[in-house]
mmCIF file of C-alpha atoms in Angstrom:
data_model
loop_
_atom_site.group_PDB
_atom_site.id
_atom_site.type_symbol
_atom_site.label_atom_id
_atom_site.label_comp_id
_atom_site.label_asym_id
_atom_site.label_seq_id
_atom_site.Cartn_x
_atom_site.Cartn_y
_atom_site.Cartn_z
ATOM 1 C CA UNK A 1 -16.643 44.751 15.294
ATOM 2 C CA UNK A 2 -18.631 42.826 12.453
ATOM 3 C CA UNK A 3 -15.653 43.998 10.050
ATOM 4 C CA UNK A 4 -12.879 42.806 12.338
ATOM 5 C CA UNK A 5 -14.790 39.693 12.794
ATOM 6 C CA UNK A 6 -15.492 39.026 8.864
ATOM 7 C CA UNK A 7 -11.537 40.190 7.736
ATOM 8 C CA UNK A 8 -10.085 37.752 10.687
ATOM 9 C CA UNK A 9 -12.602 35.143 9.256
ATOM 10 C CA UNK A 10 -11.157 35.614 5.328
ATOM 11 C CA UNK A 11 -7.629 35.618 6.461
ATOM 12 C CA UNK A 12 -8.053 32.428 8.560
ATOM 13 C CA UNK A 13 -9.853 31.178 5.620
ATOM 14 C CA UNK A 14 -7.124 32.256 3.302
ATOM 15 C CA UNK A 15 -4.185 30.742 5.265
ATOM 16 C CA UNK A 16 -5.721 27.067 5.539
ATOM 17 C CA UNK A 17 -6.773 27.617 1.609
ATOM 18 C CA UNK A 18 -3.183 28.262 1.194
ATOM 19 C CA UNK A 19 -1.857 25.511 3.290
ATOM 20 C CA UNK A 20 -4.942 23.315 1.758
ATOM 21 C CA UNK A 21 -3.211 24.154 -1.954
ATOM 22 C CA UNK A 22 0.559 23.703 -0.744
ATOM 23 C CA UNK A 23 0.038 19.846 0.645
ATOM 24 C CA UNK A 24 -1.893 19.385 -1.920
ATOM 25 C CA UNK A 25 0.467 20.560 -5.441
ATOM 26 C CA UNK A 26 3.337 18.889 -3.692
ATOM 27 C CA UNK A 27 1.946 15.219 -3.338
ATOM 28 C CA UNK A 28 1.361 12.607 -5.951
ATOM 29 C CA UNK A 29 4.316 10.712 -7.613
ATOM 30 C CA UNK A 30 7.743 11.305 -7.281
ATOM 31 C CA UNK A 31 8.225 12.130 -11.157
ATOM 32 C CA UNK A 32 5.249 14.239 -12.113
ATOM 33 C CA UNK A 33 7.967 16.132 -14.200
ATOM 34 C CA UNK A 34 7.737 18.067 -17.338
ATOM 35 C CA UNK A 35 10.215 15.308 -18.848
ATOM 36 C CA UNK A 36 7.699 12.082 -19.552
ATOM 37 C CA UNK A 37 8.346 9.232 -21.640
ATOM 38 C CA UNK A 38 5.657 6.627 -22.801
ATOM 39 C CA UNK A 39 4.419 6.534 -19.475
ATOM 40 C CA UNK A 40 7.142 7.343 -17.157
ATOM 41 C CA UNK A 41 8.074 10.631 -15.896
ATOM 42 C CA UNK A 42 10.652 12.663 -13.890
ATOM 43 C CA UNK A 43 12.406 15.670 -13.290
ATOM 44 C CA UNK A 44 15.712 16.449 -13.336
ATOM 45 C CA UNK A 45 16.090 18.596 -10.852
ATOM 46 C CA UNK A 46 15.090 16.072 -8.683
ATOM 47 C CA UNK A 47 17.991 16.265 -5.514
ATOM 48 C CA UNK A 48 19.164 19.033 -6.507
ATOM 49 C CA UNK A 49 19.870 22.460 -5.032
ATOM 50 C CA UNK A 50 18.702 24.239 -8.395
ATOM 51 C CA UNK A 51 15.040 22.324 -7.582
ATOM 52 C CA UNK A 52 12.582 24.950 -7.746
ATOM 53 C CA UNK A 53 10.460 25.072 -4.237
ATOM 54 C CA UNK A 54 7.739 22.779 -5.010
ATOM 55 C CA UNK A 55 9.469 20.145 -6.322
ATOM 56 C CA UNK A 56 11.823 20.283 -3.250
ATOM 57 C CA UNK A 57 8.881 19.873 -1.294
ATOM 58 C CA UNK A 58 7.445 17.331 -3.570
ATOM 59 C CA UNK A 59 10.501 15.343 -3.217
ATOM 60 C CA UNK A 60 11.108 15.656 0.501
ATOM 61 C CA UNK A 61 7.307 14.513 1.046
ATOM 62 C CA UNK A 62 7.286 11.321 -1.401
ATOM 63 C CA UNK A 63 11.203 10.585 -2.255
ATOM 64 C CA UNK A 64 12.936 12.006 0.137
ATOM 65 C CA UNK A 65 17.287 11.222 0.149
ATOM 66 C CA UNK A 66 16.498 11.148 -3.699
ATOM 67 C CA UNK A 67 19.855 11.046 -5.550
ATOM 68 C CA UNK A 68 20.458 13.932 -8.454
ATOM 69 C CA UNK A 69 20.680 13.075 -11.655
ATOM 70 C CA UNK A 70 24.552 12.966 -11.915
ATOM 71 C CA UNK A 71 24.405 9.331 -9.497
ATOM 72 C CA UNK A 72 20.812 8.479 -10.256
ATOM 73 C CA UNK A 73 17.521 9.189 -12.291
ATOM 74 C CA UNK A 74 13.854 8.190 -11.243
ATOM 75 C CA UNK A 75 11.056 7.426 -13.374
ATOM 76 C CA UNK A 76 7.265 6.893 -11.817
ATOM 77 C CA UNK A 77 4.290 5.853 -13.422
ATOM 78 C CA UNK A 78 0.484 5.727 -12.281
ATOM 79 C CA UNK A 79 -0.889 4.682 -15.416
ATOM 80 C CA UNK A 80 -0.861 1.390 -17.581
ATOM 81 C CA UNK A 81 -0.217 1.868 -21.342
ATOM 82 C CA UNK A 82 -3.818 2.803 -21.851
ATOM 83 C CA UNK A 83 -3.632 5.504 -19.496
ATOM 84 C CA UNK A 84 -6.037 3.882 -16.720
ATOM 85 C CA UNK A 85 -4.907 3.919 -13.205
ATOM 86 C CA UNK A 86 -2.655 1.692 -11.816
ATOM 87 C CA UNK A 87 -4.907 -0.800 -9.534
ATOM 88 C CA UNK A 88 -4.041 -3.592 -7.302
ATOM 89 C CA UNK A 89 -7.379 -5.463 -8.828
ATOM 90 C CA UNK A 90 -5.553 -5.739 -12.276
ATOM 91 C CA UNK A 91 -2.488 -7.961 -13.301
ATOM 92 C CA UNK A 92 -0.303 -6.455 -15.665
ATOM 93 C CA UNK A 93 3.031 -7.388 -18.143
ATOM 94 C CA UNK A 94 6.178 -5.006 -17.733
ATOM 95 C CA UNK A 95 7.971 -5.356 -20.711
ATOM 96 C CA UNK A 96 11.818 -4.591 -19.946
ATOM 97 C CA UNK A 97 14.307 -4.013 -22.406
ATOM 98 C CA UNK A 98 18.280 -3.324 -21.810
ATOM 99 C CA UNK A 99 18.591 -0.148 -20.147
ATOM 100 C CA UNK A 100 22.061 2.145 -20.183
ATOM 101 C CA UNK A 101 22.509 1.860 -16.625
ATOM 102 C CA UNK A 102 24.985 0.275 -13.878
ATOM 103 C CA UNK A 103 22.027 -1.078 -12.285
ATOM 104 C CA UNK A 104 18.539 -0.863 -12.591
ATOM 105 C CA UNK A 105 15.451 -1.622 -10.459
ATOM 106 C CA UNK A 106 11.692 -1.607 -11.024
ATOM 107 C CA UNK A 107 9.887 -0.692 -7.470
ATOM 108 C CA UNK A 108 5.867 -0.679 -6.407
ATOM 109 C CA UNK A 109 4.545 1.564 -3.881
ATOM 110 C CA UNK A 110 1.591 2.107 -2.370
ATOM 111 C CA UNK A 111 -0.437 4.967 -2.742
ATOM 112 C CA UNK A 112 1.188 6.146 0.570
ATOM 113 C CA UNK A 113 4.736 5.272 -1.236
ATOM 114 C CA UNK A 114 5.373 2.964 1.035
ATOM 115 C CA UNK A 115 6.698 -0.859 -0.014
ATOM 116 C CA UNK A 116 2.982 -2.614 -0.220
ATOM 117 C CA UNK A 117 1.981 -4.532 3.157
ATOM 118 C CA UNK A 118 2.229 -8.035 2.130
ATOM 119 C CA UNK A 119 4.035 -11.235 2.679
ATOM 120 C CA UNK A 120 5.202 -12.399 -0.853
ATOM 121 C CA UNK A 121 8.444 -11.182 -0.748
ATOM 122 C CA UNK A 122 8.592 -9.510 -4.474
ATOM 123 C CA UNK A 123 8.212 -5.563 -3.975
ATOM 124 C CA UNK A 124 10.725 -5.450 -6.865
ATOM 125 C CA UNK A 125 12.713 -6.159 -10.164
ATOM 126 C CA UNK A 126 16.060 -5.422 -10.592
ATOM 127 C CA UNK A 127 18.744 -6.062 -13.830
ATOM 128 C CA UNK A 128 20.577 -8.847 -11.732
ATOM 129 C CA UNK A 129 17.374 -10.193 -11.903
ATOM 130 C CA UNK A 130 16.543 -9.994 -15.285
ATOM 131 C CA UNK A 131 19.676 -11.825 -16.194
ATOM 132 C CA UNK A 132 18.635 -14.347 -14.600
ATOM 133 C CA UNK A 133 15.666 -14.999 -16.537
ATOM 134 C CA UNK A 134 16.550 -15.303 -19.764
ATOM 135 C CA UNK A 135 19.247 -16.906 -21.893
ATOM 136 C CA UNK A 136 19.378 -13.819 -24.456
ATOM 137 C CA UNK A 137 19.908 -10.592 -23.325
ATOM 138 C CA UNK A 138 18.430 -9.201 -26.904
ATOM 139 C CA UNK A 139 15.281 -10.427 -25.494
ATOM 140 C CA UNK A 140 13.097 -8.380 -23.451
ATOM 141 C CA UNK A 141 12.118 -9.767 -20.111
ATOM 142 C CA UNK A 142 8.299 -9.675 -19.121
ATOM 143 C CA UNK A 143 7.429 -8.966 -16.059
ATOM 144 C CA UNK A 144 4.082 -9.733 -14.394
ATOM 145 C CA UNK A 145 2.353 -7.302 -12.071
ATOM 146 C CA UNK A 146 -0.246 -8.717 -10.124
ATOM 147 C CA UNK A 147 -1.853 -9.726 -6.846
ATOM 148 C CA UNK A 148 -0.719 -13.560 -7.343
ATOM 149 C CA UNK A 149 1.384 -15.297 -9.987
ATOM 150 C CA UNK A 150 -0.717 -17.267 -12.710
ATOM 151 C CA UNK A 151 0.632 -19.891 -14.750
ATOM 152 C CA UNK A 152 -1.578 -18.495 -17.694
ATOM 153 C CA UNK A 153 1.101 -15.993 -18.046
ATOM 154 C CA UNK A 154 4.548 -17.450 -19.137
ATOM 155 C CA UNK A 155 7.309 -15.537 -17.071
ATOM 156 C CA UNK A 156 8.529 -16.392 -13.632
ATOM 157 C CA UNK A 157 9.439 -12.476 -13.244
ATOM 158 C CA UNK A 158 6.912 -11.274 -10.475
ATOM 159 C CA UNK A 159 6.106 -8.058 -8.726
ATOM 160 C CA UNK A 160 3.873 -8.611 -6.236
ATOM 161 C CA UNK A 161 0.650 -5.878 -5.923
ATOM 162 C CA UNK A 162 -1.406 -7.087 -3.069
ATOM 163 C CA UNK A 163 -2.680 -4.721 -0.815
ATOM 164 C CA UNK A 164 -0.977 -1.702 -2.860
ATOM 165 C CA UNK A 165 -5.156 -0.521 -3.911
ATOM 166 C CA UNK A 166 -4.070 1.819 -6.673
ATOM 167 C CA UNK A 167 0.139 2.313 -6.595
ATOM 168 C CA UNK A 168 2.923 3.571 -8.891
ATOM 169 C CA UNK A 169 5.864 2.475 -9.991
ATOM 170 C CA UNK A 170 9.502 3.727 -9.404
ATOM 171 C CA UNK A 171 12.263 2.865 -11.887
ATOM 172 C CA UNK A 172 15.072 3.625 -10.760
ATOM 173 C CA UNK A 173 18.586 4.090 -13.228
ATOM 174 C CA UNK A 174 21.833 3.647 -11.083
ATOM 175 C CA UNK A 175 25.137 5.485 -13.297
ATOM 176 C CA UNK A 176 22.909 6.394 -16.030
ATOM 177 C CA UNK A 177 25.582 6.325 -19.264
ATOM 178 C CA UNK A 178 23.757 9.266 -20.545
ATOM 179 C CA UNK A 179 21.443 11.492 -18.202
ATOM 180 C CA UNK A 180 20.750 14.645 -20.672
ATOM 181 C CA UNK A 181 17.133 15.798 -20.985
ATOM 182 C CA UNK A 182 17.267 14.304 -24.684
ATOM 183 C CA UNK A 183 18.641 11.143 -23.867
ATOM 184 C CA UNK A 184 16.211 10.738 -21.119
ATOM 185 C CA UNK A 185 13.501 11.238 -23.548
ATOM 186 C CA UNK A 186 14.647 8.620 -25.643
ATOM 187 C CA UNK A 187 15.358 5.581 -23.155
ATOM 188 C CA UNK A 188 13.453 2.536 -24.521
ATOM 189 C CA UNK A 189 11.244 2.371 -21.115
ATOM 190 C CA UNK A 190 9.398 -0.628 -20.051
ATOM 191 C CA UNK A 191 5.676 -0.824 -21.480
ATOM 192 C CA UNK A 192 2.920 -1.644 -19.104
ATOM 193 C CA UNK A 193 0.185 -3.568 -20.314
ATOM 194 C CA UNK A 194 -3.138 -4.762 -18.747
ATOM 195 C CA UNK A 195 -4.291 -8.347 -18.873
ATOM 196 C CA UNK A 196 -7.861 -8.945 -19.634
ATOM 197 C CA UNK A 197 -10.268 -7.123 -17.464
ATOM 198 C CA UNK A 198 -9.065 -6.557 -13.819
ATOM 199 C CA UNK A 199 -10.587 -8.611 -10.931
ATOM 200 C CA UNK A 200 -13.830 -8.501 -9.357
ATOM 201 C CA UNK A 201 -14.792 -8.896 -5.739
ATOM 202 C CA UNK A 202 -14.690 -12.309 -4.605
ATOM 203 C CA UNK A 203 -18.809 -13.443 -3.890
ATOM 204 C CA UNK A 204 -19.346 -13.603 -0.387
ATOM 205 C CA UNK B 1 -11.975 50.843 -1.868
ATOM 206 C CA UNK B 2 -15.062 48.267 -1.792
ATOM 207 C CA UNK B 3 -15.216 46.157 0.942
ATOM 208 C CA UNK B 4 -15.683 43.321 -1.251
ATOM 209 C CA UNK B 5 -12.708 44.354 -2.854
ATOM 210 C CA UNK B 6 -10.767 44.371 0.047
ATOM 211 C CA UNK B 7 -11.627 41.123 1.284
ATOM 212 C CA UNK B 8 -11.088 39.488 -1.694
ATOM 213 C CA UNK B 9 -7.314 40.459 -2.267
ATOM 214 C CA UNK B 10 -6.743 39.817 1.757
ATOM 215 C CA UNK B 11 -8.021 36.539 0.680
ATOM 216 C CA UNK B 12 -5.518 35.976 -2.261
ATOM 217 C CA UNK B 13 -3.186 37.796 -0.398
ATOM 218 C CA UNK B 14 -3.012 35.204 2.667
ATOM 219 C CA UNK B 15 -3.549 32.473 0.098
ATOM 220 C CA UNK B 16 -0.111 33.266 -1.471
ATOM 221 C CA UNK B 17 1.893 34.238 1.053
ATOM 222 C CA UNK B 18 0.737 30.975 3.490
ATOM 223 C CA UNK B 19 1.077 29.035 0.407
ATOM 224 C CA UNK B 20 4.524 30.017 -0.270
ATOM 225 C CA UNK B 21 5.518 29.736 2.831
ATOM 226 C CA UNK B 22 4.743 26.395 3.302
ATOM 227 C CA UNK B 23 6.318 25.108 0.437
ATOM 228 C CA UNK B 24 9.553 26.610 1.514
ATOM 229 C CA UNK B 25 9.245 25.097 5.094
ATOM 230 C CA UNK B 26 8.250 21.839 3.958
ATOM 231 C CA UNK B 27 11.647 20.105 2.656
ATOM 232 C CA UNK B 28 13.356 21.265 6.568
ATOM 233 C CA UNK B 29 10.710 20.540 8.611
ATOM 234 C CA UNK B 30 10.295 17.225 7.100
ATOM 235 C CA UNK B 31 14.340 16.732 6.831
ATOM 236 C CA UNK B 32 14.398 17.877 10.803
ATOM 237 C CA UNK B 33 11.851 15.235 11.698
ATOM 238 C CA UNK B 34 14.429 12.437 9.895
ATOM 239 C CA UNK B 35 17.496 13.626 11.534
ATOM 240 C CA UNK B 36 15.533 13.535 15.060
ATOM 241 C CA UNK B 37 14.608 9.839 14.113
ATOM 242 C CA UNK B 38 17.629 8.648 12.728
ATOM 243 C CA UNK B 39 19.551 10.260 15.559
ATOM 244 C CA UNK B 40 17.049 8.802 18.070
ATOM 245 C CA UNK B 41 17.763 5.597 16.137
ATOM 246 C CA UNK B 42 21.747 5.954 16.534
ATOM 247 C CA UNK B 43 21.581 6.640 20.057
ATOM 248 C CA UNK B 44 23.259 10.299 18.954
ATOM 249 C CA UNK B 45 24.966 12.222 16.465
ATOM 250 C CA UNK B 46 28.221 11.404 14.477
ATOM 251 C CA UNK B 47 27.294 7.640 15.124
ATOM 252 C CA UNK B 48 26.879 5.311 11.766
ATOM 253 C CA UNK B 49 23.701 3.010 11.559
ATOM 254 C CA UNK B 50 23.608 -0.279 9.521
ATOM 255 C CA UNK B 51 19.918 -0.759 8.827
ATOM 256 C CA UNK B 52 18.515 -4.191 7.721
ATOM 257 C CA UNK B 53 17.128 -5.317 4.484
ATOM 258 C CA UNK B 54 14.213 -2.876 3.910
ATOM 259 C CA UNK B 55 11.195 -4.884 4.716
ATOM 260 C CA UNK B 56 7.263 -4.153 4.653
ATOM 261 C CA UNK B 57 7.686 -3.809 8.441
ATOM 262 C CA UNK B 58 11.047 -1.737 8.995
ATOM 263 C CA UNK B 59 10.625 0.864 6.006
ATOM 264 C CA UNK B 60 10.606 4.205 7.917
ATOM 265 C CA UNK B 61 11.260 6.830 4.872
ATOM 266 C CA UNK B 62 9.306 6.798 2.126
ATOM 267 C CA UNK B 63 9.811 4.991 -1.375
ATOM 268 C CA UNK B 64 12.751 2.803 0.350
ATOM 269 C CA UNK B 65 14.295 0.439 -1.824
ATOM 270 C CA UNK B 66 14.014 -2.971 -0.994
ATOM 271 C CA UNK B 67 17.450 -3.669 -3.079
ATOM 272 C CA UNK B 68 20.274 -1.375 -1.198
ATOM 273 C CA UNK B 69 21.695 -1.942 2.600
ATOM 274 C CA UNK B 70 21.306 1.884 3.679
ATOM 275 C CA UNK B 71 23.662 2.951 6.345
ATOM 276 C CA UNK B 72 23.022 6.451 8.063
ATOM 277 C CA UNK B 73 24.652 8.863 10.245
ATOM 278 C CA UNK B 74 23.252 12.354 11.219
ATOM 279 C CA UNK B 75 26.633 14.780 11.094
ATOM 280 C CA UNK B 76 26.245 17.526 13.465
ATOM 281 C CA UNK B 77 29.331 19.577 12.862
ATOM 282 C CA UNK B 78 28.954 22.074 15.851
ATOM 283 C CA UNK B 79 31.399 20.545 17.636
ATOM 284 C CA UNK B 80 34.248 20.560 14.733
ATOM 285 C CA UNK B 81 35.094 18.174 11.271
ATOM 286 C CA UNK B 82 33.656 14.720 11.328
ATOM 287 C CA UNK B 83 35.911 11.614 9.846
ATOM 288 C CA UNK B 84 33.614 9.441 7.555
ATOM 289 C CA UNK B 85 35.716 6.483 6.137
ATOM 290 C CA UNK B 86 33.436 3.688 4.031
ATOM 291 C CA UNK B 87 35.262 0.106 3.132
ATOM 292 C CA UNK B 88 34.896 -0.075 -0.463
ATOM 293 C CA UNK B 89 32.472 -3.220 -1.620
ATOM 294 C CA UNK B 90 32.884 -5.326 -4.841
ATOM 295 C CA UNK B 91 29.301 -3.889 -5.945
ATOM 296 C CA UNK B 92 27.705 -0.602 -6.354
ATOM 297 C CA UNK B 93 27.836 1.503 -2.986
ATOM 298 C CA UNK B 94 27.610 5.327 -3.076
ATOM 299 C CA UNK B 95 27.997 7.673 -0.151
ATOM 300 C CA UNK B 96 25.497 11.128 -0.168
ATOM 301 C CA UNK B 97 25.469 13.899 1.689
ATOM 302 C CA UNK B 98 22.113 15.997 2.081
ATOM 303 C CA UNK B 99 21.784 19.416 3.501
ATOM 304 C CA UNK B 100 19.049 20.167 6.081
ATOM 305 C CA UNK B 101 17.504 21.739 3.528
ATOM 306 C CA UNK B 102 17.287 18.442 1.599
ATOM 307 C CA UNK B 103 19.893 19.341 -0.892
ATOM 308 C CA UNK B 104 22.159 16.528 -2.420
ATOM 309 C CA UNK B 105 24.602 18.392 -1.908
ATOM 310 C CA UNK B 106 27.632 16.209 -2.827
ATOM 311 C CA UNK B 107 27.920 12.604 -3.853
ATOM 312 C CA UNK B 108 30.657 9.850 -4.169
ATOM 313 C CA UNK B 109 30.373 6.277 -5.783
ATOM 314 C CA UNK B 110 32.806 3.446 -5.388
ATOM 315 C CA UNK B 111 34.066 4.374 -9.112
ATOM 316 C CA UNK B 112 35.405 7.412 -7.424
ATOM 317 C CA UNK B 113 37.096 5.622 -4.197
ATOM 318 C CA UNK B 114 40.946 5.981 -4.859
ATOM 319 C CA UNK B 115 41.909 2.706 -2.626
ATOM 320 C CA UNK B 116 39.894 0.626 -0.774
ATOM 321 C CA UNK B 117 38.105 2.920 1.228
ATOM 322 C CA UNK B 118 36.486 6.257 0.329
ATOM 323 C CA UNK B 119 37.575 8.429 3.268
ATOM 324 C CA UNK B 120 37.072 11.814 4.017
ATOM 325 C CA UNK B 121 36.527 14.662 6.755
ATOM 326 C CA UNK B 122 33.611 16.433 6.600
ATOM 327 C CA UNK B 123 33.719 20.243 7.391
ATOM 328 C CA UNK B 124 31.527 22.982 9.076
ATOM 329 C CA UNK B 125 30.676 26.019 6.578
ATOM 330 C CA UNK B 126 33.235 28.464 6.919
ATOM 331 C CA UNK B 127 36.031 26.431 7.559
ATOM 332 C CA UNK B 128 39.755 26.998 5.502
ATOM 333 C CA UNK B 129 39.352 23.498 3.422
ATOM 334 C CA UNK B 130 43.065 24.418 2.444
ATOM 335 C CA UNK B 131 44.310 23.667 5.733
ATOM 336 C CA UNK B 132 42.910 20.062 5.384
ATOM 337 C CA UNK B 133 45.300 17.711 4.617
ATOM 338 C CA UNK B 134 43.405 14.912 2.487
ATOM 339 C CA UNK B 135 39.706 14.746 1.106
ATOM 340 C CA UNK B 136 37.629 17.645 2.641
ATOM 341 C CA UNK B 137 34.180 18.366 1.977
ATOM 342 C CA UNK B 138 32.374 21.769 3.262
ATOM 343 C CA UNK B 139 29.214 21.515 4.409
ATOM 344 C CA UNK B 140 26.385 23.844 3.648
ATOM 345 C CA UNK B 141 24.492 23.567 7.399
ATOM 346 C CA UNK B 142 25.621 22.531 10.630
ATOM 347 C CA UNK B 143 23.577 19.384 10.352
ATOM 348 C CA UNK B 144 23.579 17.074 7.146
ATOM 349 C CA UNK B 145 23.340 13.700 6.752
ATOM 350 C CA UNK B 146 25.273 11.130 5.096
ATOM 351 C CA UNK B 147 23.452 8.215 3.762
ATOM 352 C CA UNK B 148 25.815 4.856 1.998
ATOM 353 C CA UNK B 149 24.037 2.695 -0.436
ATOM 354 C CA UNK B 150 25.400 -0.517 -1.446
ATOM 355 C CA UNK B 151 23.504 -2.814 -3.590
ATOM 356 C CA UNK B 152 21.952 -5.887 -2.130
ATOM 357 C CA UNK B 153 19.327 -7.352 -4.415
ATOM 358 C CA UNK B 154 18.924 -10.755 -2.437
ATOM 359 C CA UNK B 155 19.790 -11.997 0.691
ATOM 360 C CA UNK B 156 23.283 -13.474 0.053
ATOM 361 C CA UNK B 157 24.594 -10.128 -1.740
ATOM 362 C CA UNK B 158 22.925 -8.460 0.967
ATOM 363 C CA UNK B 159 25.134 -10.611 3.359
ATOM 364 C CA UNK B 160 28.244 -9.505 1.700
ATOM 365 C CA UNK B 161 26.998 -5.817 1.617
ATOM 366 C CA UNK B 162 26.577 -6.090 5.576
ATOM 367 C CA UNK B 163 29.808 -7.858 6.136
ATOM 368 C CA UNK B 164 32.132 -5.240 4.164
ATOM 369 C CA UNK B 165 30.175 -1.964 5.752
ATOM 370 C CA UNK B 166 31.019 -3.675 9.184
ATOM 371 C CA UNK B 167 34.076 -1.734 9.755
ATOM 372 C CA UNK B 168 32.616 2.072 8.315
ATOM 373 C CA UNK B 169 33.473 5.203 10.296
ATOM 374 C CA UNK B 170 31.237 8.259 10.705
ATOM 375 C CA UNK B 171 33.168 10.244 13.980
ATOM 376 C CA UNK B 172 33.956 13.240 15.351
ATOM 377 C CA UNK B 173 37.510 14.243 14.199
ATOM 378 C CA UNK B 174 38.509 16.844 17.010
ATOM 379 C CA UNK B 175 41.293 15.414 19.479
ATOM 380 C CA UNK B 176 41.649 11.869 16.884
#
């Protein structure tokens, strides 16, 4: 009886283990890809019926109606160009240079990839927008990332990060002109770098 | 063999096989809970949706993007071909069709549309696409979902987006 008791105990314990591991491998970002690039990551089999298992599930859980590469490529990041976290406490410049694409857009999630809950109407930056901003298109555009636009920083290009705690970043590449592994690797993506020391609580 | 032993590789055993499994049931159990939504949403199958500017307070699917109008219609092809005609816009719109599965399984930007209008009747798997006269696709389940992006990075392009998707088409084809 003891026996039954301790092999229906391991296989119970076995299945939610396996379960456990399953939800667990198949969350995160929607690039964590073997194809990375100063930052950025995806994979290419990302929509597509050749998608090995896990990243099917990975995509259906945190990108789910992703586009394959052929229409559309997706690059996330968690990490500033140091490598530390991504944190709604810290401002940030994107640097953005001219990317091969139709369209472009630079999107911030939460860490539930959801659009962050606030009220300042900037969850993104697109290439229309970029335009917009500057007279020369040689020049890259700077982008700031942060819970509130500063006038210490000289850019009217805003991404807005409040209540996001620590989220990621989805670029996304409409009509690629070239969407080959080595090209990928190559694209001049934009750089992420932290301003100053990120924010402390506000004294009570 | 040692009881130990045994334990141990029932262990790894239901470890791999639960694993496994759920990674394979993951993409059409979450893909079945979106069609039941978006159908719920429709009022029904074979019915087009025009959703609003992704907001913080509408966004239903993850990772939305806040700069495309999204239209959606849930195909359920068990009751014959569906007729999906899209007005082509003056910007970037793209119609994609995913399998239950979660499969891209076949996608069409406005470069493509021949016309004004990308048009086309989608089939049930099996069918004789030769007998089809015009664009035919062949779907890979009996329910898949189409899903039109146009681009609509601010409110007045997002205006024009709405007003050219106002006469799209996602319908049952049988008896039309």
């Amino acid at each position: 009886m003891v026996g039954w008791i301790k092999t229906a105990a391991v296989i119970v314990l076995g299945a939610l283990t396996g379960a456990g591991t399953a939800v667990a491998v198949t969350g995160g970002s929607l690039g964590g890809g073997s194809l990375t690039n100063h930052g950025w990551s995806t994979d290419t089999t990302i929509g597509s019926d050749s998608a090995n298992p896990w990243v099917a599930a990975r995509v259906a859980r945190v990108g789910l109606l992703a586009l394959n590469r052929d229409e559309t490529v997706y690059f996330d990041r968690t990490t500033d160009d140091t490598g530390a976290r991504l944190d709604e406490r810290c401002s940030y410049i994107m640097t953005v240079r001219e990317l091969p694409a139709r369209w472009w857009s630079v999107t911030l999630y939460d860490k539930g990839n959801m659009l962050a809950a606030n009220s300042d109407n900037a969850p993104s930056f697109d290439a229309s927008q970029a335009g917009l901003t500057k007279a020369d298109p040689a020049v890259p555009t700077k982008v700031l990332i942060a819970p509130a636009r500063t006038p210490a920083v000289d850019t009217t290009a805003f991404i807005s990060s409040t209540a996001a705690g620590q989220f990621s970043l989805t670029l996304r590449l409409y009509n690629p002109e070239n969407a080959t592994e080595d090209s990928l690797k190559q694209l001049p993506l934009p750089s992420i770098t932290r301003l100053g020391a990120c924010g402390v609580e506000e004294a009570q | 063999m040692k009881p130990w032993l045994r334990l141990t590789l029932l262990f790894v055993l239901a470890v791999a096989v639960v694993h496994v499994a759920t990674v394979l049931v993951m993409p059409r159990a979450i893909m079945a809970i979106a069609f039941d939504r978006i159908e719920k949403e429709a009022g029904g199958t074979n019915r087009l949706i025009h959703q609003q500017a992704i907001t913080v307070t509408n966004q239903r699917i993850v990772r939305s993007s806040p700069d495309l109008a999204y239209s959606v219609c849930v195909i359920d092809l068990s009751g014959g071909p569906v007729r999906v005609r899209l007005s082509k816009g003056s910007d970037y719109m793209s119609a994609a069709f995913y399998a239950a599965d979660t499969s891209n399984f076949a996608t069409f930007n406005d470069r493509a549309f021949e016309g004004a209008a990308f048009e086309t009747l989608v089939l049930p798997l099996g069918s004789d696409s030769g007998q089809v006269a015009g664009k035919a696709i062949q779907a890979p389940s009996s329910r898949i979902l189409l899903l039109v992006r146009r681009l609509a990075p601010d409110p007045a392009r997002f205006k024009v987006a709405d007003a050219g998707r106002a006469g799209d088409i996602c319908e049952t084809a049988v008896g039309k």
